[in-house]
PDB file of C-alpha atoms and ligand atoms in Angstrom:
ATOM      1  CA  UNK V   1      -2.012  -4.903  22.109  1.00 91.00           C
ATOM      2  CA  UNK V   2      -4.702  -5.449  19.446  1.00 91.00           C
ATOM      3  CA  UNK V   3      -6.812  -2.332  20.380  1.00 90.00           C
ATOM      4  CA  UNK V   4      -3.671  -0.354  19.949  1.00 94.00           C
ATOM      5  CA  UNK V   5      -3.449   1.038  16.584  1.00 90.00           C
ATOM      6  CA  UNK V   6      -6.790   1.201  16.332  1.00 91.00           C
ATOM      7  CA  UNK V   7      -7.024   4.569  18.053  1.00 90.00           C
ATOM      8  CA  UNK V   8      -8.716   6.697  15.201  1.00 86.00           C
ATOM      9  CA  UNK V   9      -5.394   8.457  14.606  1.00 84.00           C
ATOM     10  CA  UNK V  10      -4.601   6.743  10.997  1.00 84.00           C
ATOM     11  CA  UNK V  11      -5.178   8.056   7.873  1.00 86.00           C
ATOM     12  CA  UNK V  12      -7.947   5.233   7.474  1.00 92.00           C
ATOM     13  CA  UNK V  13      -7.220   5.451   3.782  1.00 94.00           C
ATOM     14  CA  UNK V  14      -8.330   1.918   2.841  1.00 97.00           C
ATOM     15  CA  UNK V  15     -11.821   1.844   4.573  1.00 97.00           C
ATOM     16  CA  UNK V  16     -12.221   5.491   2.882  1.00 97.00           C
ATOM     17  CA  UNK V  17     -11.296   3.870  -0.827  1.00 98.00           C
ATOM     18  CA  UNK V  18     -13.557   0.838  -0.055  1.00 98.00           C
ATOM     19  CA  UNK V  19     -17.038   2.636   1.376  1.00 98.00           C
ATOM     20  CA  UNK V  20     -16.484   5.156  -1.700  1.00 98.00           C
ATOM     21  CA  UNK V  21     -15.864   2.393  -4.225  1.00 98.00           C
ATOM     22  CA  UNK V  22     -19.125   0.192  -2.583  1.00 98.00           C
ATOM     23  CA  UNK V  23     -21.016   3.142  -3.419  1.00 98.00           C
ATOM     24  CA  UNK V  24     -20.024   4.423  -6.611  1.00 98.00           C
ATOM     25  CA  UNK V  25     -20.569   0.587  -7.604  1.00 98.00           C
ATOM     26  CA  UNK V  26     -23.897   0.554  -5.694  1.00 98.00           C
ATOM     27  CA  UNK V  27     -25.042   3.942  -7.920  1.00 97.00           C
ATOM     28  CA  UNK V  28     -23.696   2.657 -11.353  1.00 98.00           C
ATOM     29  CA  UNK V  29     -25.666  -0.555 -11.067  1.00 97.00           C
ATOM     30  CA  UNK V  30     -29.247   0.670  -9.640  1.00 91.00           C
ATOM     31  CA  UNK V  31     -28.978   4.096  -8.553  1.00 88.00           C
ATOM     32  CA  UNK V  32     -28.692   3.226  -4.427  1.00 93.00           C
ATOM     33  CA  UNK V  33     -25.738   4.753  -2.618  1.00 90.00           C
ATOM     34  CA  UNK V  34     -26.719   2.281   0.516  1.00 95.00           C
ATOM     35  CA  UNK V  35     -23.773   1.003   1.682  1.00 97.00           C
ATOM     36  CA  UNK V  36     -24.628  -2.914   2.431  1.00 97.00           C
ATOM     37  CA  UNK V  37     -23.539  -4.754   5.579  1.00 98.00           C
ATOM     38  CA  UNK V  38     -21.147  -6.564   3.877  1.00 98.00           C
ATOM     39  CA  UNK V  39     -19.551  -3.986   2.022  1.00 98.00           C
ATOM     40  CA  UNK V  40     -19.002  -2.318   5.391  1.00 98.00           C
ATOM     41  CA  UNK V  41     -17.337  -5.352   6.701  1.00 98.00           C
ATOM     42  CA  UNK V  42     -15.080  -5.847   3.797  1.00 98.00           C
ATOM     43  CA  UNK V  43     -14.013  -2.007   4.503  1.00 98.00           C
ATOM     44  CA  UNK V  44     -13.354  -3.195   8.211  1.00 97.00           C
ATOM     45  CA  UNK V  45     -11.345  -6.375   7.329  1.00 98.00           C
ATOM     46  CA  UNK V  46      -9.086  -4.365   4.442  1.00 98.00           C
ATOM     47  CA  UNK V  47      -8.231  -2.124   8.110  1.00 97.00           C
ATOM     48  CA  UNK V  48      -7.564  -5.083  10.136  1.00 97.00           C
ATOM     49  CA  UNK V  49      -5.601  -6.820   7.379  1.00 98.00           C
ATOM     50  CA  UNK V  50      -3.799  -3.726   6.944  1.00 97.00           C
ATOM     51  CA  UNK V  51      -2.979  -3.146  10.620  1.00 96.00           C
ATOM     52  CA  UNK V  52      -1.701  -6.906  11.535  1.00 97.00           C
ATOM     53  CA  UNK V  53       0.818  -6.696   8.425  1.00 97.00           C
ATOM     54  CA  UNK V  54       1.976  -3.410   9.921  1.00 95.00           C
ATOM     55  CA  UNK V  55       2.098  -5.331  13.485  1.00 96.00           C
ATOM     56  CA  UNK V  56       4.437  -8.004  12.081  1.00 96.00           C
ATOM     57  CA  UNK V  57       6.162  -5.253   9.796  1.00 94.00           C
ATOM     58  CA  UNK V  58       7.426  -3.703  12.686  1.00 95.00           C
ATOM     59  CA  UNK V  59       8.851  -7.092  14.487  1.00 96.00           C
ATOM     60  CA  UNK V  60      10.788  -7.879  10.854  1.00 93.00           C
ATOM     61  CA  UNK V  61      12.195  -4.337  10.678  1.00 92.00           C
ATOM     62  CA  UNK V  62      12.678  -4.093  14.376  1.00 93.00           C
ATOM     63  CA  UNK V  63      11.293  -0.732  14.078  1.00 93.00           C
ATOM     64  CA  UNK V  64      10.534   1.252  17.395  1.00 93.00           C
ATOM     65  CA  UNK V  65       8.131   4.016  16.412  1.00 91.00           C
ATOM     66  CA  UNK V  66       4.842   4.047  14.019  1.00 90.00           C
ATOM     67  CA  UNK V  67       2.164   6.987  13.879  1.00 86.00           C
ATOM     68  CA  UNK V  68       4.538   8.853  16.226  1.00 87.00           C
ATOM     69  CA  UNK V  69       3.875   5.995  19.071  1.00 93.00           C
ATOM     70  CA  UNK V  70       6.087   3.319  20.112  1.00 95.00           C
ATOM     71  CA  UNK V  71       5.282   0.362  18.339  1.00 96.00           C
ATOM     72  CA  UNK V  72       3.902  -3.046  19.608  1.00 96.00           C
ATOM     73  CA  UNK V  73       7.039  -4.905  19.556  1.00 97.00           C
ATOM     74  CA  UNK V  74       9.067  -1.908  21.359  1.00 96.00           C
ATOM     75  CA  UNK V  75       6.355  -1.863  23.995  1.00 97.00           C
ATOM     76  CA  UNK V  76       5.652  -5.241  24.787  1.00 97.00           C
ATOM     77  CA  UNK V  77       8.194  -7.066  22.944  1.00 97.00           C
ATOM     78  CA  UNK V  78       8.608  -9.388  19.950  1.00 97.00           C
ATOM     79  CA  UNK V  79       6.887 -12.579  20.973  1.00 97.00           C
ATOM     80  CA  UNK V  80       3.806 -10.761  22.228  1.00 97.00           C
ATOM     81  CA  UNK V  81       3.826  -8.825  18.783  1.00 97.00           C
ATOM     82  CA  UNK V  82       3.750 -11.453  16.160  1.00 97.00           C
ATOM     83  CA  UNK V  83       0.927 -13.200  18.641  1.00 98.00           C
ATOM     84  CA  UNK V  84      -1.059  -9.863  18.052  1.00 97.00           C
ATOM     85  CA  UNK V  85      -0.628  -9.513  14.489  1.00 97.00           C
ATOM     86  CA  UNK V  86      -1.914 -13.265  14.260  1.00 97.00           C
ATOM     87  CA  UNK V  87      -5.221 -12.535  16.892  1.00 98.00           C
ATOM     88  CA  UNK V  88      -5.934  -9.472  14.374  1.00 97.00           C
ATOM     89  CA  UNK V  89      -5.826 -11.512  11.146  1.00 97.00           C
ATOM     90  CA  UNK V  90      -7.939 -14.639  13.134  1.00 97.00           C
ATOM     91  CA  UNK V  91     -10.710 -11.512  13.773  1.00 97.00           C
ATOM     92  CA  UNK V  92     -10.276 -10.548  10.261  1.00 98.00           C
ATOM     93  CA  UNK V  93     -10.732 -14.145   9.034  1.00 97.00           C
ATOM     94  CA  UNK V  94     -13.716 -14.814  11.198  1.00 98.00           C
ATOM     95  CA  UNK V  95     -15.393 -11.177  10.010  1.00 98.00           C
ATOM     96  CA  UNK V  96     -14.750 -12.378   6.362  1.00 98.00           C
ATOM     97  CA  UNK V  97     -15.993 -15.783   6.934  1.00 98.00           C
ATOM     98  CA  UNK V  98     -18.924 -14.033   8.880  1.00 98.00           C
ATOM     99  CA  UNK V  99     -19.961 -12.523   5.031  1.00 98.00           C
ATOM    100  CA  UNK V 100     -20.802 -16.116   3.882  1.00 97.00           C
ATOM    101  CA  UNK V 101     -19.610 -15.462   0.336  1.00 98.00           C
ATOM    102  CA  UNK V 102     -16.975 -17.886  -0.955  1.00 98.00           C
ATOM    103  CA  UNK V 103     -16.224 -15.625  -3.829  1.00 98.00           C
ATOM    104  CA  UNK V 104     -15.467 -12.662  -1.169  1.00 98.00           C
ATOM    105  CA  UNK V 105     -13.435 -15.297   0.711  1.00 98.00           C
ATOM    106  CA  UNK V 106     -11.174 -16.105  -2.054  1.00 98.00           C
ATOM    107  CA  UNK V 107     -10.616 -12.769  -3.485  1.00 98.00           C
ATOM    108  CA  UNK V 108      -9.548 -11.370   0.228  1.00 98.00           C
ATOM    109  CA  UNK V 109      -7.492 -14.339   0.733  1.00 97.00           C
ATOM    110  CA  UNK V 110      -5.151 -13.651  -2.332  1.00 98.00           C
ATOM    111  CA  UNK V 111      -4.337 -10.470  -0.235  1.00 98.00           C
ATOM    112  CA  UNK V 112      -2.867 -12.448   2.763  1.00 97.00           C
ATOM    113  CA  UNK V 113      -0.675 -14.638   0.143  1.00 97.00           C
ATOM    114  CA  UNK V 114       0.335 -11.876  -1.741  1.00 98.00           C
ATOM    115  CA  UNK V 115       1.487  -9.794   1.843  1.00 97.00           C
ATOM    116  CA  UNK V 116       3.697 -12.367   2.445  1.00 96.00           C
ATOM    117  CA  UNK V 117       5.116 -13.170  -0.431  1.00 97.00           C
ATOM    118  CA  UNK V 118       5.635  -9.501  -0.999  1.00 96.00           C
ATOM    119  CA  UNK V 119       7.665  -9.238   2.521  1.00 94.00           C
ATOM    120  CA  UNK V 120      10.048 -12.046   0.889  1.00 94.00           C
ATOM    121  CA  UNK V 121      10.510 -10.381  -2.276  1.00 94.00           C
ATOM    122  CA  UNK V 122      11.644  -7.274   0.111  1.00 92.00           C
ATOM    123  CA  UNK V 123      14.203  -9.731   2.063  1.00 89.00           C
ATOM    124  CA  UNK V 124      15.908 -10.798  -1.864  1.00 85.00           C
ATOM    125  CA  UNK V 125      17.578  -8.486  -4.206  1.00 78.00           C
ATOM    126  CA  UNK V 126      18.452  -8.968  -7.792  1.00 76.00           C
ATOM    127  CA  UNK V 127      21.664  -8.221  -8.995  1.00 75.00           C
ATOM    128  CA  UNK V 128      20.433  -6.966 -12.514  1.00 80.00           C
ATOM    129  CA  UNK V 129      19.173  -3.462 -12.768  1.00 79.00           C
ATOM    130  CA  UNK V 130      16.036  -4.327 -15.250  1.00 78.00           C
ATOM    131  CA  UNK V 131      15.184  -6.868 -13.139  1.00 90.00           C
ATOM    132  CA  UNK V 132      15.717  -4.954 -10.258  1.00 93.00           C
ATOM    133  CA  UNK V 133      13.083  -2.267 -10.758  1.00 93.00           C
ATOM    134  CA  UNK V 134      10.521  -4.973 -12.058  1.00 94.00           C
ATOM    135  CA  UNK V 135      10.878  -6.938  -8.705  1.00 94.00           C
ATOM    136  CA  UNK V 136      10.698  -3.516  -7.028  1.00 96.00           C
ATOM    137  CA  UNK V 137       7.176  -2.953  -8.576  1.00 97.00           C
ATOM    138  CA  UNK V 138       6.295  -6.566  -7.847  1.00 97.00           C
ATOM    139  CA  UNK V 139       7.029  -6.126  -4.590  1.00 97.00           C
ATOM    140  CA  UNK V 140       5.087  -2.980  -4.139  1.00 98.00           C
ATOM    141  CA  UNK V 141       1.737  -4.397  -5.829  1.00 98.00           C
ATOM    142  CA  UNK V 142       2.088  -7.355  -3.187  1.00 98.00           C
ATOM    143  CA  UNK V 143       2.819  -5.440  -0.218  1.00 97.00           C
ATOM    144  CA  UNK V 144       0.527  -2.276  -0.988  1.00 97.00           C
ATOM    145  CA  UNK V 145      -1.333  -2.421  -3.512  1.00 98.00           C
ATOM    146  CA  UNK V 146      -3.028  -5.757  -3.658  1.00 98.00           C
ATOM    147  CA  UNK V 147      -4.857  -4.929  -0.717  1.00 98.00           C
ATOM    148  CA  UNK V 148      -6.522  -1.903  -2.197  1.00 98.00           C
ATOM    149  CA  UNK V 149      -7.211  -3.654  -5.479  1.00 98.00           C
ATOM    150  CA  UNK V 150      -9.111  -7.058  -3.988  1.00 98.00           C
ATOM    151  CA  UNK V 151     -10.732  -5.178  -1.021  1.00 98.00           C
ATOM    152  CA  UNK V 152     -12.274  -2.393  -3.934  1.00 98.00           C
ATOM    153  CA  UNK V 153     -12.798  -5.623  -6.047  1.00 98.00           C
ATOM    154  CA  UNK V 154     -14.879  -7.362  -3.157  1.00 98.00           C
ATOM    155  CA  UNK V 155     -17.353  -4.641  -2.666  1.00 98.00           C
ATOM    156  CA  UNK V 156     -17.618  -4.113  -6.666  1.00 98.00           C
ATOM    157  CA  UNK V 157     -18.402  -7.631  -6.689  1.00 98.00           C
ATOM    158  CA  UNK V 158     -20.974  -7.310  -3.574  1.00 98.00           C
ATOM    159  CA  UNK V 159     -22.868  -4.275  -5.280  1.00 97.00           C
ATOM    160  CA  UNK V 160     -23.155  -5.137  -9.107  1.00 96.00           C
ATOM    161  CA  UNK V 161     -22.671  -8.603 -10.965  1.00 97.00           C
ATOM    162  CA  UNK V 162     -21.225  -6.896 -13.913  1.00 98.00           C
ATOM    163  CA  UNK V 163     -17.350  -8.287 -14.387  1.00 98.00           C
ATOM    164  CA  UNK V 164     -16.589  -5.343 -16.162  1.00 98.00           C
ATOM    165  CA  UNK V 165     -17.440  -3.483 -13.099  1.00 98.00           C
ATOM    166  CA  UNK V 166     -15.436  -5.759 -10.972  1.00 98.00           C
ATOM    167  CA  UNK V 167     -12.240  -5.456 -13.275  1.00 98.00           C
ATOM    168  CA  UNK V 168     -12.646  -1.295 -13.224  1.00 98.00           C
ATOM    169  CA  UNK V 169     -12.675  -1.148  -9.465  1.00 98.00           C
ATOM    170  CA  UNK V 170      -9.827  -3.817  -9.161  1.00 98.00           C
ATOM    171  CA  UNK V 171      -7.490  -1.629 -11.536  1.00 98.00           C
ATOM    172  CA  UNK V 172      -8.536   1.412  -9.773  1.00 98.00           C
ATOM    173  CA  UNK V 173      -7.305  -0.130  -6.599  1.00 98.00           C
ATOM    174  CA  UNK V 174      -4.426  -1.711  -7.876  1.00 98.00           C
ATOM    175  CA  UNK V 175      -2.904   2.065  -9.715  1.00 98.00           C
ATOM    176  CA  UNK V 176      -4.121   4.075  -6.696  1.00 98.00           C
ATOM    177  CA  UNK V 177      -2.224   1.489  -4.211  1.00 98.00           C
ATOM    178  CA  UNK V 178       0.961   1.350  -6.546  1.00 98.00           C
ATOM    179  CA  UNK V 179       1.086   5.202  -6.703  1.00 98.00           C
ATOM    180  CA  UNK V 180       0.178   5.601  -2.885  1.00 97.00           C
ATOM    181  CA  UNK V 181       3.685   3.360  -2.261  1.00 97.00           C
ATOM    182  CA  UNK V 182       5.753   5.320  -4.334  1.00 98.00           C
ATOM    183  CA  UNK V 183       4.572   8.549  -3.128  1.00 97.00           C
ATOM    184  CA  UNK V 184       5.459   6.764   0.336  1.00 95.00           C
ATOM    185  CA  UNK V 185       8.898   5.927  -1.071  1.00 96.00           C
ATOM    186  CA  UNK V 186       9.441   9.579  -1.949  1.00 96.00           C
ATOM    187  CA  UNK V 187       8.443  10.840   1.414  1.00 94.00           C
ATOM    188  CA  UNK V 188      11.185   8.513   2.673  1.00 92.00           C
ATOM    189  CA  UNK V 189      13.445  11.069   1.204  1.00 92.00           C
ATOM    190  CA  UNK V 190      12.020  14.648   1.560  1.00 90.00           C
ATOM    191  CA  UNK V 191       9.731  14.388   4.489  1.00 85.00           C
ATOM    192  CA  UNK V 192      11.344  15.132   7.962  1.00 71.00           C
ATOM    193  CA  UNK V 193      10.599  12.255  11.110  1.00 60.00           C
ATOM    194  CA  UNK V 194       8.216  14.588  12.798  1.00 65.00           C
ATOM    195  CA  UNK V 195       5.778  14.907   9.988  1.00 69.00           C
ATOM    196  CA  UNK V 196       6.406  11.098   9.045  1.00 59.00           C
ATOM    197  CA  UNK V 197       5.767   9.576  12.418  1.00 66.00           C
ATOM    198  CA  UNK V 198       8.883   7.360  11.978  1.00 64.00           C
ATOM    199  CA  UNK V 199      12.359   8.029  11.336  1.00 64.00           C
ATOM    200  CA  UNK V 200      13.331   9.437   7.958  1.00 74.00           C
ATOM    201  CA  UNK V 201      15.540   7.558   5.831  1.00 85.00           C
ATOM    202  CA  UNK V 202      13.993   4.252   7.125  1.00 89.00           C
ATOM    203  CA  UNK V 203      14.188   2.283   4.012  1.00 93.00           C
ATOM    204  CA  UNK V 204      17.901   2.794   3.492  1.00 94.00           C
ATOM    205  CA  UNK V 205      18.402   1.884   6.772  1.00 93.00           C
ATOM    206  CA  UNK V 206      16.775  -1.251   6.273  1.00 93.00           C
ATOM    207  CA  UNK V 207      18.775  -1.916   3.187  1.00 94.00           C
ATOM    208  CA  UNK V 208      15.927  -1.376   0.956  1.00 95.00           C
ATOM    209  CA  UNK V 209      16.559   0.175  -2.521  1.00 95.00           C
ATOM    210  CA  UNK V 210      13.381   1.959  -3.232  1.00 96.00           C
ATOM    211  CA  UNK V 211      12.219   4.152  -6.769  1.00 97.00           C
ATOM    212  CA  UNK V 212      14.023   7.195  -5.898  1.00 96.00           C
ATOM    213  CA  UNK V 213      17.637   5.078  -5.414  1.00 96.00           C
ATOM    214  CA  UNK V 214      16.625   2.825  -8.384  1.00 96.00           C
ATOM    215  CA  UNK V 215      16.256   5.993 -10.615  1.00 96.00           C
ATOM    216  CA  UNK V 216      19.582   7.839  -9.117  1.00 96.00           C
ATOM    217  CA  UNK V 217      21.567   4.638  -9.444  1.00 95.00           C
ATOM    218  CA  UNK V 218      20.618   4.785 -13.488  1.00 94.00           C
ATOM    219  CA  UNK V 219      22.825   8.707 -13.077  1.00 95.00           C
ATOM    220  CA  UNK V 220      25.188   7.062 -10.637  1.00 95.00           C
ATOM    221  CA  UNK V 221      26.548   3.561 -11.173  1.00 93.00           C
ATOM    222  CA  UNK V 222      28.609   3.950  -8.204  1.00 91.00           C
ATOM    223  CA  UNK V 223      25.569   3.504  -6.201  1.00 94.00           C
ATOM    224  CA  UNK V 224      25.212  -0.188  -7.217  1.00 92.00           C
ATOM    225  CA  UNK V 225      27.886  -1.400  -5.050  1.00 93.00           C
ATOM    226  CA  UNK V 226      25.911   0.274  -2.170  1.00 94.00           C
ATOM    227  CA  UNK V 227      22.438  -1.147  -3.266  1.00 94.00           C
ATOM    228  CA  UNK V 228      24.319  -4.588  -3.496  1.00 92.00           C
ATOM    229  CA  UNK V 229      25.477  -4.326   0.069  1.00 93.00           C
ATOM    230  CA  UNK V 230      22.270  -3.376   1.492  1.00 93.00           C
ATOM    231  CA  UNK V 231      23.597  -0.229   2.617  1.00 95.00           C
ATOM    232  CA  UNK V 232      25.461  -1.858   5.068  1.00 94.00           C
ATOM    233  CA  UNK V 233      29.127  -0.194   5.599  1.00 95.00           C
ATOM    234  CA  UNK V 234      29.348   3.064   7.612  1.00 95.00           C
ATOM    235  CA  UNK V 235      28.495   5.872   5.796  1.00 94.00           C
ATOM    236  CA  UNK V 236      26.473   4.181   2.659  1.00 95.00           C
ATOM    237  CA  UNK V 237      22.939   5.429   3.981  1.00 94.00           C
ATOM    238  CA  UNK V 238      24.199   9.247   4.243  1.00 93.00           C
ATOM    239  CA  UNK V 239      26.207   8.841   1.012  1.00 94.00           C
ATOM    240  CA  UNK V 240      22.993   7.338  -0.523  1.00 94.00           C
ATOM    241  CA  UNK V 241      20.887   9.898   0.530  1.00 93.00           C
ATOM    242  CA  UNK V 242      22.831  12.532  -1.022  1.00 93.00           C
ATOM    243  CA  UNK V 243      22.981  10.611  -4.454  1.00 95.00           C
ATOM    244  CA  UNK V 244      19.582  10.775  -4.329  1.00 94.00           C
ATOM    245  CA  UNK V 245      19.012  14.077  -3.570  1.00 92.00           C
ATOM    246  CA  UNK V 246      21.552  15.255  -6.155  1.00 94.00           C
ATOM    247  CA  UNK V 247      19.703  12.865  -8.966  1.00 95.00           C
ATOM    248  CA  UNK V 248      16.292  13.368 -10.561  1.00 96.00           C
ATOM    249  CA  UNK V 249      15.074  10.210  -8.575  1.00 96.00           C
ATOM    250  CA  UNK V 250      12.959  11.907  -6.356  1.00 96.00           C
ATOM    251  CA  UNK V 251      11.334  13.569  -9.658  1.00 96.00           C
ATOM    252  CA  UNK V 252      11.122  10.293 -11.808  1.00 97.00           C
ATOM    253  CA  UNK V 253       9.527   8.397  -8.634  1.00 97.00           C
ATOM    254  CA  UNK V 254       6.930  11.294  -8.509  1.00 97.00           C
ATOM    255  CA  UNK V 255       6.622  11.139 -12.326  1.00 98.00           C
ATOM    256  CA  UNK V 256       6.052   7.213 -12.449  1.00 98.00           C
ATOM    257  CA  UNK V 257       3.704   7.748  -9.949  1.00 98.00           C
ATOM    258  CA  UNK V 258       1.656  10.720 -11.760  1.00 98.00           C
ATOM    259  CA  UNK V 259       0.888   7.673 -14.265  1.00 98.00           C
ATOM    260  CA  UNK V 260      -0.071   5.279 -12.136  1.00 98.00           C
ATOM    261  CA  UNK V 261      -3.187   7.656 -10.820  1.00 98.00           C
ATOM    262  CA  UNK V 262      -3.696   9.085 -14.511  1.00 98.00           C
ATOM    263  CA  UNK V 263      -4.440   5.126 -15.271  1.00 98.00           C
ATOM    264  CA  UNK V 264      -6.535   4.659 -12.072  1.00 98.00           C
ATOM    265  CA  UNK V 265      -8.453   8.040 -12.967  1.00 98.00           C
ATOM    266  CA  UNK V 266      -9.132   6.368 -16.525  1.00 98.00           C
ATOM    267  CA  UNK V 267     -10.746   3.524 -15.044  1.00 98.00           C
ATOM    268  CA  UNK V 268     -12.859   4.847 -12.563  1.00 98.00           C
ATOM    269  CA  UNK V 269     -14.226   7.626 -14.953  1.00 98.00           C
ATOM    270  CA  UNK V 270     -16.112   4.592 -16.797  1.00 98.00           C
ATOM    271  CA  UNK V 271     -18.574   4.092 -13.931  1.00 98.00           C
ATOM    272  CA  UNK V 272     -21.839   6.420 -13.895  1.00 97.00           C
ATOM    273  CA  UNK V 273     -20.960   9.397 -12.679  1.00 97.00           C
ATOM    274  CA  UNK V 274     -21.659  10.283  -8.642  1.00 97.00           C
ATOM    275  CA  UNK V 275     -20.335  12.344  -6.151  1.00 97.00           C
ATOM    276  CA  UNK V 276     -18.548   9.003  -4.762  1.00 97.00           C
ATOM    277  CA  UNK V 277     -17.135   8.339  -8.007  1.00 98.00           C
ATOM    278  CA  UNK V 278     -15.714  11.819  -8.209  1.00 98.00           C
ATOM    279  CA  UNK V 279     -14.309  11.615  -5.171  1.00 98.00           C
ATOM    280  CA  UNK V 280     -12.447   8.463  -6.054  1.00 98.00           C
ATOM    281  CA  UNK V 281     -11.352  10.688  -8.883  1.00 98.00           C
ATOM    282  CA  UNK V 282     -10.170  13.552  -6.673  1.00 97.00           C
ATOM    283  CA  UNK V 283      -8.586  11.078  -4.407  1.00 96.00           C
ATOM    284  CA  UNK V 284      -6.038  10.200  -6.945  1.00 96.00           C
ATOM    285  CA  UNK V 285      -4.669  13.570  -6.824  1.00 95.00           C
ATOM    286  CA  UNK V 286      -4.518  13.517  -2.968  1.00 94.00           C
ATOM    287  CA  UNK V 287      -2.320  10.761  -3.315  1.00 94.00           C
ATOM    288  CA  UNK V 288       0.285  12.947  -5.398  1.00 94.00           C
ATOM    289  CA  UNK V 289       0.242  15.581  -2.816  1.00 92.00           C
ATOM    290  CA  UNK V 290       0.279  14.476   0.388  1.00 85.00           C
ATOM    291  CA  UNK V 291       3.130  15.300   2.545  1.00 79.00           C
ATOM    292  CA  UNK V 292       2.701  12.440   5.395  1.00 71.00           C
TER     293      UNK V 292
HETATM  294  C1  NAG D   1     -21.603 -13.848  -3.408  1.00 64.82           C
HETATM  295  O1  NAG D   1     -22.162 -12.785  -3.582  1.00 64.82           O
HETATM  296  C2  NAG D   1     -22.432 -12.248  -5.033  1.00 64.82           C
HETATM  297  C3  NAG D   1     -23.068 -10.756  -4.835  1.00 64.82           C
HETATM  298  O2  NAG D   1     -24.293 -10.868  -4.000  1.00 64.82           O
HETATM  299  C4  NAG D   1     -23.444 -13.387  -5.729  1.00 64.82           C
HETATM  300  O3  NAG D   1     -23.627 -12.931  -7.017  1.00 64.82           O
HETATM  301  C5  NAG D   1     -22.866 -14.433  -5.412  1.00 64.82           C
HETATM  302  O4  NAG D   1     -23.565 -15.423  -6.071  1.00 64.82           O
HETATM  303  C6  NAG D   1     -22.489 -14.472  -4.012  1.00 64.82           C
HETATM  304  N1  NAG D   1     -21.509 -16.180  -4.204  1.00 64.82           N
HETATM  305  C7  NAG D   1     -21.955 -16.979  -3.280  1.00 64.82           C
HETATM  306  C8  NAG D   1     -20.872 -18.235  -3.652  1.00 64.82           C
HETATM  307  O5  NAG D   1     -22.401 -16.919  -2.202  1.00 64.82           O
HETATM  308  C1  NAG D   2     -30.453  -1.812  -4.823  1.00 64.82           C
HETATM  309  O1  NAG D   2     -30.968  -1.040  -4.071  1.00 64.82           O
HETATM  310  C2  NAG D   2     -31.870  -1.041  -2.851  1.00 64.82           C
HETATM  311  C3  NAG D   2     -32.438   0.069  -2.703  1.00 64.82           C
HETATM  312  O2  NAG D   2     -33.244   0.807  -3.373  1.00 64.82           O
HETATM  313  C4  NAG D   2     -30.724  -1.725  -2.041  1.00 64.82           C
HETATM  314  O3  NAG D   2     -31.568  -1.956  -0.736  1.00 64.82           O
HETATM  315  C5  NAG D   2     -30.012  -2.900  -2.348  1.00 64.82           C
HETATM  316  O4  NAG D   2     -29.013  -3.113  -1.850  1.00 64.82           O
HETATM  317  C6  NAG D   2     -29.038  -2.590  -3.953  1.00 64.82           C
HETATM  318  N1  NAG D   2     -28.790  -3.694  -4.432  1.00 64.82           N
HETATM  319  C7  NAG D   2     -27.048  -3.582  -4.784  1.00 64.82           C
HETATM  320  C8  NAG D   2     -27.027  -4.818  -5.328  1.00 64.82           C
HETATM  321  O5  NAG D   2     -26.968  -2.600  -4.404  1.00 64.82           O
END
């Protein structure tokens, strides 16, 4: 069960960013692009924490497909899926302890707290429209960006003693992470199930109002009632989908993602030039143009 998603078919987006960040920071500090064993461990741990959270999310959402495969809960049942997620997280904790640095332990433990708090935020909703957007961005940071931000910070701490570099790494990861999720939320409306490896409009079906819906609601206030009842009446999902596609919710969410990517680029550009730094700059572009 625990091996199931480690089949080499994921995007490995997180380990890739973390290893590039490790190299970029090492070069910035002492001109060695050598990735230290502890930095490589952080990349592995980041993917493990991410995978454990997917296994648990699929139980919470009662999802039956992911990355074009059946989910763990679908095959083995919910109870075993919860335990499998716990087991992956425990293996990640053992690997984290083995690095033997209390600073790194506390940076990466924060991620686990944020993931749980983010999931709770997603279960709640806000009545007030302004509060709703802030709530959505906070949820997005905690559920997606915190892992990338803090893993980037961890490898920067291991590679370079300068606190300014740690802040650059953190800000880069945070901004790329939020942009990544905003585009994910756009793809839920614009991409078909085949491309995504999971059903389309999945968020609406779960009762979730993401960026495109929140922007569309500014143009079509009649969506408010639907958001408040979490798209639970027959036809709500389809009608909300129509509203979003008639509005410029998709464009506005994409534009917001562009602004986060621009901020990430601004931060990482402060590091000494290297192929790895430039790859991280390029990556902000790929986040915006991906279609799955
Ligand atoms: C953690 O690693 C960093 C970078 O090598 C080092 O500066 C720091 O002293 C270490 N902290 C502990 C508590 O071992
Ligand atoms: C500095 O460079 C050496 C190789 O020249 C490498 O072994 C060492 O890990 C580097 N130190 C840091 C903190 O990146």
